[in-house]
Amino acid sequence: MKLVSVIVLSYRSAETIIETLDSIKNQTYPNIELIITDDASPDNTVQVVQEWIAENDGELTAIKLVTSNKNTGLPANINRGLKVAEGEYYKGIAADDYMTQDAIESYVRFCEENPGIFPIAKVQLFNDKNPNAIYADIQAYCDRCYEFAKKDYKEQYRMLLIQNRIVAPSATFYTMDFIKKVGGYDEDYRWFEDYPMNLEVLHAGYHFGLLDKQIVWYRMSDKSVTASHLQELKKTERKLFFKKRFWYMWRNGMGWEAVKQSKSWLRLC
């Protein structure tokens, strides 16, 4: 039974992380290494986690807590967790989401049956503070992501080069060999981690497949993204485009698309 390293990414997560941790503890898959990596939360997240670990010692194959004395962003936070990970598979999850009991078992089975293909599972959108909220646009994005997962390798690569199409928590399940091959997450992109990594999946010759089960619960928030954060996110996307996407497009016979997007990014930023 292969060891799975589940890395929980926390920041200001004191109110939600117990639900995440309990969902991992209650997995049907028996060989899980749980790693909580906290990015210098200013609240009592670390204390909450430490108390949970003390109460649940021995419930999983291993439980580890990694902390930082300063906030470093998503990719660096994940990489700290990966440095202490010993599993053959890696599953990342935010500290405000959770999984169904058979999630890890389903992910592993998919990978064992489909070598070289990484699973995109279905997600359930939820908001426990506003249970009647409807997120039609985001649900439509999720549905397009599932259709993307059914495409062949060549079409997936072409589509992902044009724009991100993957719901972050649904697709984060990789072999550790792949993670080591690409050197972990690129810390140049502080404001997001999933799009650069999934580009590397396809660039390295792997591709995605649909795990047709709803096994990740993805928490929605009514908090709006501030204008300053949006600006930082756009700057990060621009950096990704000129550092990687432009060149990957060019080498993939998509020169006109690369030039067209170059003009758009130069005007936007």
Coordinates of C-alpha atoms in Angstrom, one line a residue:
M1 CA 0.0 0.0 0.0
K2 CA 1.7 3.2 -1.2
L3 CA 2.2 6.1 1.2
V4 CA 0.2 9.2 0.2
S5 CA 1.4 12.6 1.5
V6 CA -1.6 14.9 2.1
I7 CA -0.4 18.4 2.5
V8 CA -2.8 20.9 4.1
L9 CA -2.1 24.5 3.3
S10 CA -3.1 26.8 6.1
Y11 CA -3.2 30.6 6.6
R12 CA -5.7 32.2 8.9
S13 CA -7.5 28.9 9.0
A14 CA -8.4 28.5 12.7
E15 CA -12.2 28.4 12.0
T16 CA -12.1 25.8 9.2
I17 CA -9.0 23.6 9.5
I18 CA -10.5 21.0 11.9
E19 CA -13.1 20.0 9.3
T20 CA -10.2 19.6 6.8
L21 CA -8.1 17.5 9.2
D22 CA -11.0 15.3 10.3
S23 CA -11.8 14.5 6.7
I24 CA -8.2 13.3 6.2
K25 CA -8.2 11.3 9.5
N26 CA -11.5 9.6 8.4
Q27 CA -10.2 8.4 5.0
T28 CA -10.8 4.8 4.0
Y29 CA -7.3 4.6 2.6
P30 CA -5.0 3.3 5.4
N31 CA -1.5 4.7 4.6
I32 CA -1.6 8.5 4.8
E33 CA 1.1 10.9 5.9
L34 CA -0.6 14.2 7.0
I35 CA 1.5 17.3 6.7
I36 CA 0.1 20.7 7.8
T37 CA 2.2 23.6 6.5
D38 CA 1.3 27.0 7.9
D39 CA 2.3 30.3 6.2
A40 CA 2.8 32.4 9.4
S41 CA -0.9 32.8 10.3
P42 CA -1.6 35.8 12.5
D43 CA -4.5 34.0 14.2
N44 CA -4.3 30.9 16.4
T45 CA -4.3 28.4 13.5
V46 CA -1.0 26.7 14.7
Q47 CA -2.4 26.3 18.2
V48 CA -5.6 24.8 16.9
V49 CA -3.5 22.3 14.8
Q50 CA -1.2 21.4 17.7
E51 CA -4.2 20.6 19.9
W52 CA -5.7 18.5 17.1
I53 CA -2.4 16.6 16.6
A54 CA -2.2 15.9 20.4
E55 CA -5.8 14.5 20.4
N56 CA -5.3 12.4 17.2
D57 CA -1.8 11.0 17.7
G58 CA -1.5 7.6 16.0
E59 CA -4.7 8.0 13.9
L60 CA -2.6 8.2 10.7
T61 CA 0.7 6.8 9.5
A62 CA 2.4 10.1 10.3
I63 CA 1.4 13.6 11.2
K64 CA 3.7 16.6 10.8
L65 CA 3.4 20.3 11.3
V66 CA 5.6 22.7 9.4
T67 CA 5.6 26.5 10.2
S68 CA 7.2 29.6 9.0
N69 CA 8.2 32.8 10.8
K70 CA 7.1 34.9 7.8
N71 CA 4.5 34.8 5.1
T72 CA 6.0 33.5 1.9
G73 CA 3.1 32.8 -0.4
L74 CA 1.4 29.6 -1.7
P75 CA 4.3 27.9 -3.7
A76 CA 6.9 28.3 -0.9
N77 CA 4.4 27.1 1.7
I78 CA 3.8 23.9 -0.4
N79 CA 7.5 23.4 -0.9
R80 CA 8.1 23.4 2.8
G81 CA 5.6 20.6 3.1
L82 CA 7.1 18.7 0.2
K83 CA 10.6 18.8 1.8
V84 CA 9.4 16.6 4.7
A85 CA 7.1 14.5 2.6
E86 CA 8.0 10.8 2.2
G87 CA 5.0 9.5 0.2
E88 CA 4.8 8.2 -3.3
Y89 CA 1.8 10.3 -4.1
Y90 CA 1.1 14.0 -3.1
K91 CA -2.3 15.4 -2.5
G92 CA -2.7 19.1 -1.7
I93 CA -5.7 20.7 -0.1
A94 CA -6.5 24.1 1.4
A95 CA -7.4 24.3 5.1
D96 CA -10.9 25.4 4.3
D97 CA -11.8 22.5 2.0
Y98 CA -12.4 18.9 2.8
M99 CA -12.7 15.5 1.1
T100 CA -15.2 12.6 1.1
Q101 CA -14.0 9.5 3.1
D102 CA -13.1 7.6 -0.1
A103 CA -11.3 10.5 -1.8
I104 CA -7.7 9.3 -1.4
E105 CA -8.6 5.7 -2.2
S106 CA -10.3 6.9 -5.4
Y107 CA -7.3 9.1 -6.4
V108 CA -4.8 6.2 -5.8
R109 CA -6.9 3.7 -7.7
F110 CA -7.2 6.0 -10.6
C111 CA -3.5 6.6 -10.8
E112 CA -2.7 2.9 -10.4
E113 CA -5.1 2.0 -13.3
N114 CA -4.0 5.0 -15.5
P115 CA -0.2 5.4 -15.3
G116 CA 1.0 8.8 -16.7
I117 CA -2.4 10.3 -16.2
F118 CA -3.2 12.6 -13.3
P119 CA -6.8 12.7 -12.0
I120 CA -9.2 15.7 -12.1
A121 CA -12.0 14.9 -9.7
K122 CA -15.3 16.6 -9.4
V123 CA -15.9 19.2 -6.6
Q124 CA -18.9 20.3 -4.6
L125 CA -19.1 24.0 -4.1
F126 CA -20.4 25.0 -0.7
N127 CA -20.7 28.0 1.6
D128 CA -21.6 27.0 5.2
K129 CA -22.4 30.7 6.1
N130 CA -24.7 31.1 3.1
P131 CA -25.9 27.6 2.2
N132 CA -28.4 28.8 -0.3
A133 CA -25.9 30.7 -2.4
I134 CA -25.7 29.8 -6.1
Y135 CA -22.4 30.1 -7.9
A136 CA -23.5 29.6 -11.5
D137 CA -20.4 31.1 -13.2
I138 CA -18.0 29.0 -11.0
Q139 CA -20.1 25.8 -11.5
A140 CA -19.9 26.4 -15.3
Y141 CA -16.1 26.8 -15.0
C142 CA -16.0 23.5 -13.1
D143 CA -18.1 21.8 -15.8
R144 CA -15.8 23.1 -18.5
C145 CA -12.9 21.7 -16.5
Y146 CA -14.4 18.2 -16.5
E147 CA -14.9 18.4 -20.3
F148 CA -11.2 19.5 -20.6
A149 CA -10.2 16.3 -18.6
K150 CA -11.8 14.1 -21.3
K151 CA -9.7 15.6 -24.1
D152 CA -6.6 13.9 -25.5
Y153 CA -3.1 15.0 -24.6
K154 CA -2.5 17.3 -27.6
E155 CA -5.8 19.2 -27.2
Q156 CA -5.3 19.5 -23.4
Y157 CA -1.9 21.1 -23.9
R158 CA -3.2 23.5 -26.5
M159 CA -6.1 24.5 -24.4
L160 CA -4.1 25.0 -21.2
L161 CA -1.5 27.1 -23.0
I162 CA -4.3 29.5 -24.0
Q163 CA -5.7 29.9 -20.5
N164 CA -6.1 28.1 -17.2
R165 CA -9.0 25.6 -17.2
I166 CA -8.6 23.5 -14.1
V167 CA -10.3 23.8 -10.8
A168 CA -7.4 23.9 -8.3
P169 CA -8.5 21.4 -5.6
S170 CA -9.9 18.9 -8.1
A171 CA -6.6 18.2 -9.8
T172 CA -3.9 18.3 -7.1
F173 CA -2.9 14.6 -7.0
Y174 CA 0.5 13.8 -8.5
T175 CA 3.1 11.2 -8.2
M176 CA 6.0 12.3 -6.1
D177 CA 8.4 11.3 -8.8
F178 CA 6.8 14.0 -11.1
I179 CA 7.0 16.6 -8.3
K180 CA 10.7 15.9 -7.9
K181 CA 11.3 15.9 -11.6
V182 CA 10.0 19.4 -11.9
G183 CA 11.7 20.6 -8.7
G184 CA 8.5 21.3 -6.8
Y185 CA 6.4 24.5 -7.1
D186 CA 7.9 27.6 -8.8
E187 CA 8.2 30.2 -6.1
D188 CA 8.4 33.0 -8.7
Y189 CA 4.6 33.0 -8.7
R190 CA 3.7 34.0 -5.2
W191 CA 0.0 34.5 -5.9
F192 CA -0.9 31.2 -7.4
E193 CA 0.6 27.7 -7.6
D194 CA -1.8 25.5 -9.6
Y195 CA -1.6 26.9 -13.2
P196 CA 2.2 26.9 -13.4
M197 CA 2.3 23.3 -12.1
N198 CA -0.4 22.0 -14.4
L199 CA 1.4 23.5 -17.4
E200 CA 4.5 21.5 -16.3
V201 CA 2.3 18.4 -16.1
L202 CA 1.6 18.6 -19.8
H203 CA 5.0 20.0 -20.8
A204 CA 6.6 17.0 -19.2
G205 CA 4.4 14.6 -21.3
Y206 CA 1.8 13.6 -18.7
H207 CA -1.8 14.5 -19.1
F208 CA -5.1 14.6 -17.1
G209 CA -8.1 12.3 -16.9
L210 CA -11.5 12.7 -15.4
L211 CA -12.2 11.0 -12.1
D212 CA -15.9 11.1 -12.4
K213 CA -16.8 11.3 -8.7
Q214 CA -17.5 14.3 -6.5
I215 CA -14.9 13.8 -3.8
V216 CA -13.7 17.3 -2.9
W217 CA -15.8 19.9 -1.1
Y218 CA -14.6 23.4 -2.2
R219 CA -15.5 26.2 0.2
M220 CA -16.7 29.4 -1.4
S221 CA -16.4 32.8 0.3
D222 CA -18.4 35.9 0.1
K223 CA -15.3 38.0 0.7
S224 CA -14.3 40.0 -2.4
V225 CA -10.7 40.1 -3.6
T226 CA -9.2 43.5 -3.1
A227 CA -8.1 45.7 -6.0
S228 CA -4.5 45.5 -4.8
H229 CA -4.6 41.7 -4.7
L230 CA -6.1 41.6 -8.2
Q231 CA -3.3 43.8 -9.4
E232 CA -0.7 41.5 -7.9
L233 CA -2.4 38.5 -9.4
K234 CA -2.4 40.1 -12.8
K235 CA 1.3 40.9 -12.5
T236 CA 2.0 37.2 -11.6
E237 CA 0.0 36.0 -14.6
R238 CA 1.9 38.4 -16.8
K239 CA 5.2 37.0 -15.4
L240 CA 4.1 33.4 -16.1
F241 CA 3.1 34.3 -19.7
F242 CA 6.4 35.9 -20.6
K243 CA 8.6 33.4 -18.7
K244 CA 6.9 30.2 -19.8
R245 CA 3.6 30.3 -21.7
F246 CA 4.9 32.4 -24.6
W247 CA 7.8 30.0 -25.3
Y248 CA 5.7 26.9 -24.8
M249 CA 3.2 28.2 -27.3
W250 CA 5.9 29.1 -29.8
R251 CA 7.4 25.6 -29.6
N252 CA 3.9 24.0 -29.8
G253 CA 3.2 25.7 -33.2
M254 CA 1.0 28.4 -31.6
G255 CA 3.1 31.4 -32.6
W256 CA 0.2 33.6 -33.6
E257 CA -1.6 33.0 -30.3
A258 CA 1.6 33.8 -28.5
V259 CA 2.0 37.1 -30.3
K260 CA -1.7 38.0 -29.8
Q261 CA -1.5 37.4 -26.1
S262 CA 1.8 39.3 -25.9
K263 CA 0.0 42.4 -27.2
S264 CA -2.8 41.9 -24.7
W265 CA -0.5 41.6 -21.7
L266 CA 1.6 44.5 -22.7
R267 CA -1.5 46.7 -22.9
L268 CA -2.9 45.4 -19.7
C269 CA 0.1 45.8 -17.5

